[in-house]
Amino acid sequence: MTTTAPITAVRPMDEEADLFKINAVDHLEFWVGNAKQSVFFWKALGFKPVAYSGLETGNRRYASWVVQQGQIRLVLSTPYSAHDEMAAHQMLHGDGVKTIAMEVEDVQAAWRETTARGAKGVQPPTEARDDHGAIRTAIIQGYGQTHFQFVDRADYAGPFKPTYKALPEDKTAVPTGLAAIDHIVGNVELGKMNFWVNWFHQAMGFRQIVHYDDKVIHTEYSALMSKVMGNGNGRIKFPINEPAAGKKKSQIEEYLDYYVGPGVQHLAMITGDIVKTVRALRERGIEFLRVPQAYYDALPDRIGPIKEKYDDIAELGILADRDDEGYLLQIFSRPIQDRPTVFLEVIQRRGARGFGVGNFRALFESIEIEQEKRGNL
Ligand code: FE2
């Protein structure tokens, strides 16, 4: 069934070679049908609402909540008017990630380098000011209708950006140990993988970190191809998936059908203690995919000694994988909205820098069981 080829390191990471410096993912903005209620979902994941923009703050166009946990900052926004482009976006795509924002040192340079190399500009460098200082942003077009934004908030001391006010501490939001974004995965259409690999390489100066082809990632029925693009300091990792031909519908095709085009498939968040984090998330009702017990029967032989207890790993449905540098533990949620589109990953790295290729087969088989239930296989 599945042949596991070695992971190919295409080019070494090299910060010096970056076209422009990206320090971190600044935030992800979701455009959703009801931001106020989405806040409650993210609170269950341990995120605290920290800032708000809306009618009360002078924002007459949309309501927007910033939630944060560790270094992960998410923005949940909903338009007030049915005629707003945000409403059209939400009607077409359902809830999803509109913007991936990256914190850069020089927004002008990021805009200049990317647009000169073929990226389509959406918003040229713009400065917004309030009593807290100045924030500079620019936006280029990513896959589908997804925006990539560059942010420089070095001269801004406010809670998020102008029109947003800080919220009082919400003691009902109890952290679960999610600390930082590890990677953000995009799904693109059949035949578009290499376009986007080249786009990230040429326009953003990223390098290909790993490549899994459809011989690596397929089950009896469905297949996909995946390539991982990243920047030189390794803080930005954007895997890209493309459906591959199989007997039945690829999970990537299901996403593309329901999102109506390319977009963010999953957001992977780092924890320093996955057993504790997943236990807390499960207690709060967050739903994760489960793989069959046979996976756990074979796991100790496949992975060898680990710091965690195998009993905990099996009880919580956590997956494990090992490479030359160490191992990693990961788990995937069910879709986080009604459409089978965006989902979440929780990951703990113990040395390994891969993405869990050894788990793809077991994982995809369990995704297919869910697809079958939805009548989409
Ligand atoms: Fe992932």
PDB file of N, CA, C and O in Angstrom, residues 218-260:
ATOM      1  N   HIS A 218      -0.370   7.991   0.587  1.00  0.00           N
ATOM      2  CA  HIS A 218      -1.625   7.562  -0.003  1.00  0.00           C
ATOM      3  C   HIS A 218      -2.139   6.323   0.706  1.00  0.00           C
ATOM      4  O   HIS A 218      -1.412   5.606   1.351  1.00  0.00           O
ATOM      5  N   THR A 219      -3.414   6.134   0.612  1.00  0.00           N
ATOM      6  CA  THR A 219      -4.065   4.956   1.149  1.00  0.00           C
ATOM      7  C   THR A 219      -4.636   4.233  -0.050  1.00  0.00           C
ATOM      8  O   THR A 219      -4.346   4.572  -1.187  1.00  0.00           O
ATOM      9  N   GLU A 220      -5.480   3.263   0.220  1.00  0.00           N
ATOM     10  CA  GLU A 220      -6.065   2.526  -0.887  1.00  0.00           C
ATOM     11  C   GLU A 220      -6.864   3.459  -1.798  1.00  0.00           C
ATOM     12  O   GLU A 220      -6.943   3.256  -3.004  1.00  0.00           O
ATOM     13  N   TYR A 221      -7.466   4.468  -1.204  1.00  0.00           N
ATOM     14  CA  TYR A 221      -8.422   5.275  -1.954  1.00  0.00           C
ATOM     15  C   TYR A 221      -7.930   6.639  -2.382  1.00  0.00           C
ATOM     16  O   TYR A 221      -8.179   7.090  -3.473  1.00  0.00           O
ATOM     17  N   SER A 222      -7.306   7.354  -1.464  1.00  0.00           N
ATOM     18  CA  SER A 222      -7.031   8.747  -1.806  1.00  0.00           C
ATOM     19  C   SER A 222      -5.571   9.075  -1.578  1.00  0.00           C
ATOM     20  O   SER A 222      -4.858   8.376  -0.879  1.00  0.00           O
ATOM     21  N   ALA A 223      -5.150  10.140  -2.197  1.00  0.00           N
ATOM     22  CA  ALA A 223      -3.733  10.484  -2.163  1.00  0.00           C
ATOM     23  C   ALA A 223      -3.571  11.993  -2.175  1.00  0.00           C
ATOM     24  O   ALA A 223      -4.472  12.733  -2.556  1.00  0.00           O
ATOM     25  N   LEU A 224      -2.408  12.439  -1.738  1.00  0.00           N
ATOM     26  CA  LEU A 224      -2.087  13.849  -1.847  1.00  0.00           C
ATOM     27  C   LEU A 224      -0.589  14.004  -1.967  1.00  0.00           C
ATOM     28  O   LEU A 224       0.179  13.099  -1.687  1.00  0.00           O
ATOM     29  N   MET A 225      -0.195  15.158  -2.450  1.00  0.00           N
ATOM     30  CA  MET A 225       1.215  15.515  -2.490  1.00  0.00           C
ATOM     31  C   MET A 225       1.409  16.712  -1.584  1.00  0.00           C
ATOM     32  O   MET A 225       0.517  17.550  -1.462  1.00  0.00           O
ATOM     33  N   SER A 226       2.570  16.785  -0.966  1.00  0.00           N
ATOM     34  CA  SER A 226       2.816  17.858  -0.025  1.00  0.00           C
ATOM     35  C   SER A 226       4.259  18.316  -0.124  1.00  0.00           C
ATOM     36  O   SER A 226       5.174  17.494  -0.193  1.00  0.00           O
ATOM     37  N   LYS A 227       4.450  19.614  -0.185  1.00  0.00           N
ATOM     38  CA  LYS A 227       5.799  20.180  -0.139  1.00  0.00           C
ATOM     39  C   LYS A 227       5.804  21.268   0.930  1.00  0.00           C
ATOM     40  O   LYS A 227       4.810  21.980   1.096  1.00  0.00           O
ATOM     41  N   VAL A 228       6.917  21.374   1.635  1.00  0.00           N
ATOM     42  CA  VAL A 228       6.992  22.330   2.743  1.00  0.00           C
ATOM     43  C   VAL A 228       7.959  23.447   2.380  1.00  0.00           C
ATOM     44  O   VAL A 228       9.130  23.189   2.112  1.00  0.00           O
ATOM     45  N   MET A 229       7.447  24.674   2.381  1.00  0.00           N
ATOM     46  CA  MET A 229       8.283  25.834   2.097  1.00  0.00           C
ATOM     47  C   MET A 229       8.536  26.583   3.407  1.00  0.00           C
ATOM     48  O   MET A 229       7.642  26.693   4.248  1.00  0.00           O
ATOM     49  N   GLY A 230       9.755  27.115   3.554  1.00  0.00           N
ATOM     50  CA  GLY A 230      10.057  27.821   4.796  1.00  0.00           C
ATOM     51  C   GLY A 230      11.069  28.926   4.574  1.00  0.00           C
ATOM     52  O   GLY A 230      11.755  28.964   3.544  1.00  0.00           O
ATOM     53  N   ASN A 231      11.141  29.838   5.553  1.00  0.00           N
ATOM     54  CA  ASN A 231      12.128  30.913   5.436  1.00  0.00           C
ATOM     55  C   ASN A 231      13.429  30.484   6.114  1.00  0.00           C
ATOM     56  O   ASN A 231      13.523  29.410   6.705  1.00  0.00           O
ATOM     57  N   GLY A 232      14.437  31.345   6.003  1.00  0.00           N
ATOM     58  CA  GLY A 232      15.785  30.964   6.424  1.00  0.00           C
ATOM     59  C   GLY A 232      15.940  30.722   7.908  1.00  0.00           C
ATOM     60  O   GLY A 232      16.698  29.838   8.315  1.00  0.00           O
ATOM     61  N   ASN A 233      15.243  31.499   8.756  1.00  0.00           N
ATOM     62  CA  ASN A 233      15.415  31.288  10.196  1.00  0.00           C
ATOM     63  C   ASN A 233      14.515  30.167  10.719  1.00  0.00           C
ATOM     64  O   ASN A 233      14.522  29.874  11.909  1.00  0.00           O
ATOM     65  N   GLY A 234      13.735  29.546   9.829  1.00  0.00           N
ATOM     66  CA  GLY A 234      12.936  28.378  10.213  1.00  0.00           C
ATOM     67  C   GLY A 234      11.681  28.722  10.995  1.00  0.00           C
ATOM     68  O   GLY A 234      10.949  27.838  11.429  1.00  0.00           O
ATOM     69  N   ARG A 235      11.408  30.018  11.178  1.00  0.00           N
ATOM     70  CA  ARG A 235      10.231  30.385  11.994  1.00  0.00           C
ATOM     71  C   ARG A 235       8.944  30.348  11.191  1.00  0.00           C
ATOM     72  O   ARG A 235       7.856  30.358  11.758  1.00  0.00           O
ATOM     73  N   ILE A 236       9.065  30.353   9.865  1.00  0.00           N
ATOM     74  CA  ILE A 236       7.874  30.308   9.023  1.00  0.00           C
ATOM     75  C   ILE A 236       7.912  29.018   8.219  1.00  0.00           C
ATOM     76  O   ILE A 236       8.843  28.781   7.447  1.00  0.00           O
ATOM     77  N   LYS A 237       6.912  28.175   8.421  1.00  0.00           N
ATOM     78  CA  LYS A 237       6.825  26.918   7.670  1.00  0.00           C
ATOM     79  C   LYS A 237       5.423  26.801   7.084  1.00  0.00           C
ATOM     80  O   LYS A 237       4.447  26.743   7.827  1.00  0.00           O
ATOM     81  N   PHE A 238       5.372  26.800   5.765  1.00  0.00           N
ATOM     82  CA  PHE A 238       4.104  26.748   5.053  1.00  0.00           C
ATOM     83  C   PHE A 238       4.058  25.501   4.164  1.00  0.00           C
ATOM     84  O   PHE A 238       4.437  25.568   2.995  1.00  0.00           O
ATOM     85  N   PRO A 239       3.616  24.365   4.671  1.00  0.00           N
ATOM     86  CA  PRO A 239       3.405  23.217   3.778  1.00  0.00           C
ATOM     87  C   PRO A 239       2.268  23.510   2.799  1.00  0.00           C
ATOM     88  O   PRO A 239       1.336  24.258   3.111  1.00  0.00           O
ATOM     89  N   ILE A 240       2.372  22.936   1.615  1.00  0.00           N
ATOM     90  CA  ILE A 240       1.331  23.091   0.594  1.00  0.00           C
ATOM     91  C   ILE A 240       0.911  21.696   0.143  1.00  0.00           C
ATOM     92  O   ILE A 240       1.765  20.854  -0.162  1.00  0.00           O
ATOM     93  N   ASN A 241      -0.395  21.462   0.099  1.00  0.00           N
ATOM     94  CA  ASN A 241      -0.932  20.175  -0.351  1.00  0.00           C
ATOM     95  C   ASN A 241      -1.641  20.338  -1.682  1.00  0.00           C
ATOM     96  O   ASN A 241      -2.322  21.332  -1.908  1.00  0.00           O
ATOM     97  N   GLU A 242      -1.536  19.291  -2.486  1.00  0.00           N
ATOM     98  CA  GLU A 242      -2.284  19.221  -3.737  1.00  0.00           C
ATOM     99  C   GLU A 242      -2.916  17.842  -3.777  1.00  0.00           C
ATOM    100  O   GLU A 242      -2.290  16.866  -3.385  1.00  0.00           O
ATOM    101  N   PRO A 243      -4.172  17.729  -4.249  1.00  0.00           N
ATOM    102  CA  PRO A 243      -4.752  16.387  -4.347  1.00  0.00           C
ATOM    103  C   PRO A 243      -3.992  15.558  -5.381  1.00  0.00           C
ATOM    104  O   PRO A 243      -3.451  16.110  -6.337  1.00  0.00           O
ATOM    105  N   ALA A 244      -3.944  14.249  -5.177  1.00  0.00           N
ATOM    106  CA  ALA A 244      -3.350  13.358  -6.180  1.00  0.00           C
ATOM    107  C   ALA A 244      -4.401  12.326  -6.533  1.00  0.00           C
ATOM    108  O   ALA A 244      -5.337  12.077  -5.773  1.00  0.00           O
ATOM    109  N   ALA A 245      -4.249  11.744  -7.699  1.00  0.00           N
ATOM    110  CA  ALA A 245      -5.252  10.796  -8.177  1.00  0.00           C
ATOM    111  C   ALA A 245      -5.298   9.558  -7.288  1.00  0.00           C
ATOM    112  O   ALA A 245      -4.279   9.010  -6.913  1.00  0.00           O
ATOM    113  N   GLY A 246      -6.504   9.132  -6.925  1.00  0.00           N
ATOM    114  CA  GLY A 246      -6.708   7.903  -6.170  1.00  0.00           C
ATOM    115  C   GLY A 246      -7.998   7.284  -6.638  1.00  0.00           C
ATOM    116  O   GLY A 246      -8.674   7.827  -7.508  1.00  0.00           O
ATOM    117  N   LYS A 247      -8.366   6.163  -6.038  1.00  0.00           N
ATOM    118  CA  LYS A 247      -9.615   5.516  -6.455  1.00  0.00           C
ATOM    119  C   LYS A 247     -10.833   6.347  -6.073  1.00  0.00           C
ATOM    120  O   LYS A 247     -11.857   6.321  -6.718  1.00  0.00           O
ATOM    121  N   LYS A 248     -10.697   7.052  -4.948  1.00  0.00           N
ATOM    122  CA  LYS A 248     -11.820   7.864  -4.479  1.00  0.00           C
ATOM    123  C   LYS A 248     -11.346   9.275  -4.211  1.00  0.00           C
ATOM    124  O   LYS A 248     -10.202   9.612  -4.448  1.00  0.00           O
ATOM    125  N   LYS A 249     -12.249  10.083  -3.695  1.00  0.00           N
ATOM    126  CA  LYS A 249     -11.947  11.507  -3.554  1.00  0.00           C
ATOM    127  C   LYS A 249     -10.901  11.791  -2.470  1.00  0.00           C
ATOM    128  O   LYS A 249     -11.047  11.356  -1.330  1.00  0.00           O
ATOM    129  N   SER A 250      -9.891  12.541  -2.843  1.00  0.00           N
ATOM    130  CA  SER A 250      -8.865  12.942  -1.879  1.00  0.00           C
ATOM    131  C   SER A 250      -9.469  13.889  -0.852  1.00  0.00           C
ATOM    132  O   SER A 250     -10.355  14.689  -1.160  1.00  0.00           O
ATOM    133  N   GLN A 251      -8.952  13.818   0.379  1.00  0.00           N
ATOM    134  CA  GLN A 251      -9.389  14.761   1.415  1.00  0.00           C
ATOM    135  C   GLN A 251      -9.116  16.211   0.983  1.00  0.00           C
ATOM    136  O   GLN A 251      -9.814  17.125   1.418  1.00  0.00           O
ATOM    137  N   ILE A 252      -8.103  16.407   0.127  1.00  0.00           N
ATOM    138  CA  ILE A 252      -7.804  17.768  -0.331  1.00  0.00           C
ATOM    139  C   ILE A 252      -8.920  18.243  -1.271  1.00  0.00           C
ATOM    140  O   ILE A 252      -9.339  19.403  -1.223  1.00  0.00           O
ATOM    141  N   GLU A 253      -9.391  17.338  -2.126  1.00  0.00           N
ATOM    142  CA  GLU A 253     -10.520  17.693  -3.001  1.00  0.00           C
ATOM    143  C   GLU A 253     -11.761  18.032  -2.183  1.00  0.00           C
ATOM    144  O   GLU A 253     -12.505  18.945  -2.527  1.00  0.00           O
ATOM    145  N   GLU A 254     -11.994  17.255  -1.127  1.00  0.00           N
ATOM    146  CA  GLU A 254     -13.159  17.547  -0.283  1.00  0.00           C
ATOM    147  C   GLU A 254     -13.050  18.973   0.275  1.00  0.00           C
ATOM    148  O   GLU A 254     -14.006  19.745   0.247  1.00  0.00           O
ATOM    149  N   TYR A 255     -11.864  19.305   0.742  1.00  0.00           N
ATOM    150  CA  TYR A 255     -11.636  20.671   1.244  1.00  0.00           C
ATOM    151  C   TYR A 255     -11.923  21.697   0.150  1.00  0.00           C
ATOM    152  O   TYR A 255     -12.642  22.683   0.359  1.00  0.00           O
ATOM    153  N   LEU A 256     -11.329  21.487  -1.032  1.00  0.00           N
ATOM    154  CA  LEU A 256     -11.467  22.468  -2.124  1.00  0.00           C
ATOM    155  C   LEU A 256     -12.932  22.646  -2.530  1.00  0.00           C
ATOM    156  O   LEU A 256     -13.371  23.747  -2.852  1.00  0.00           O
ATOM    157  N   ASP A 257     -13.692  21.545  -2.496  1.00  0.00           N
ATOM    158  CA  ASP A 257     -15.123  21.623  -2.814  1.00  0.00           C
ATOM    159  C   ASP A 257     -15.878  22.475  -1.795  1.00  0.00           C
ATOM    160  O   ASP A 257     -16.730  23.278  -2.152  1.00  0.00           O
ATOM    161  N   TYR A 258     -15.577  22.261  -0.520  1.00  0.00           N
ATOM    162  CA  TYR A 258     -16.355  22.934   0.531  1.00  0.00           C
ATOM    163  C   TYR A 258     -15.854  24.334   0.853  1.00  0.00           C
ATOM    164  O   TYR A 258     -16.620  25.180   1.300  1.00  0.00           O
ATOM    165  N   TYR A 259     -14.555  24.564   0.626  1.00  0.00           N
ATOM    166  CA  TYR A 259     -14.041  25.928   0.839  1.00  0.00           C
ATOM    167  C   TYR A 259     -14.233  26.746  -0.437  1.00  0.00           C
ATOM    168  O   TYR A 259     -14.100  27.961  -0.428  1.00  0.00           O
ATOM    169  N   VAL A 260     -14.554  26.045  -1.494  1.00  0.00           N
ATOM    170  CA  VAL A 260     -14.728  26.646  -2.824  1.00  0.00           C
ATOM    171  C   VAL A 260     -13.433  27.347  -3.244  1.00  0.00           C
ATOM    172  O   VAL A 260     -13.391  28.541  -3.519  1.00  0.00           O
TER     173      VAL A 260
END
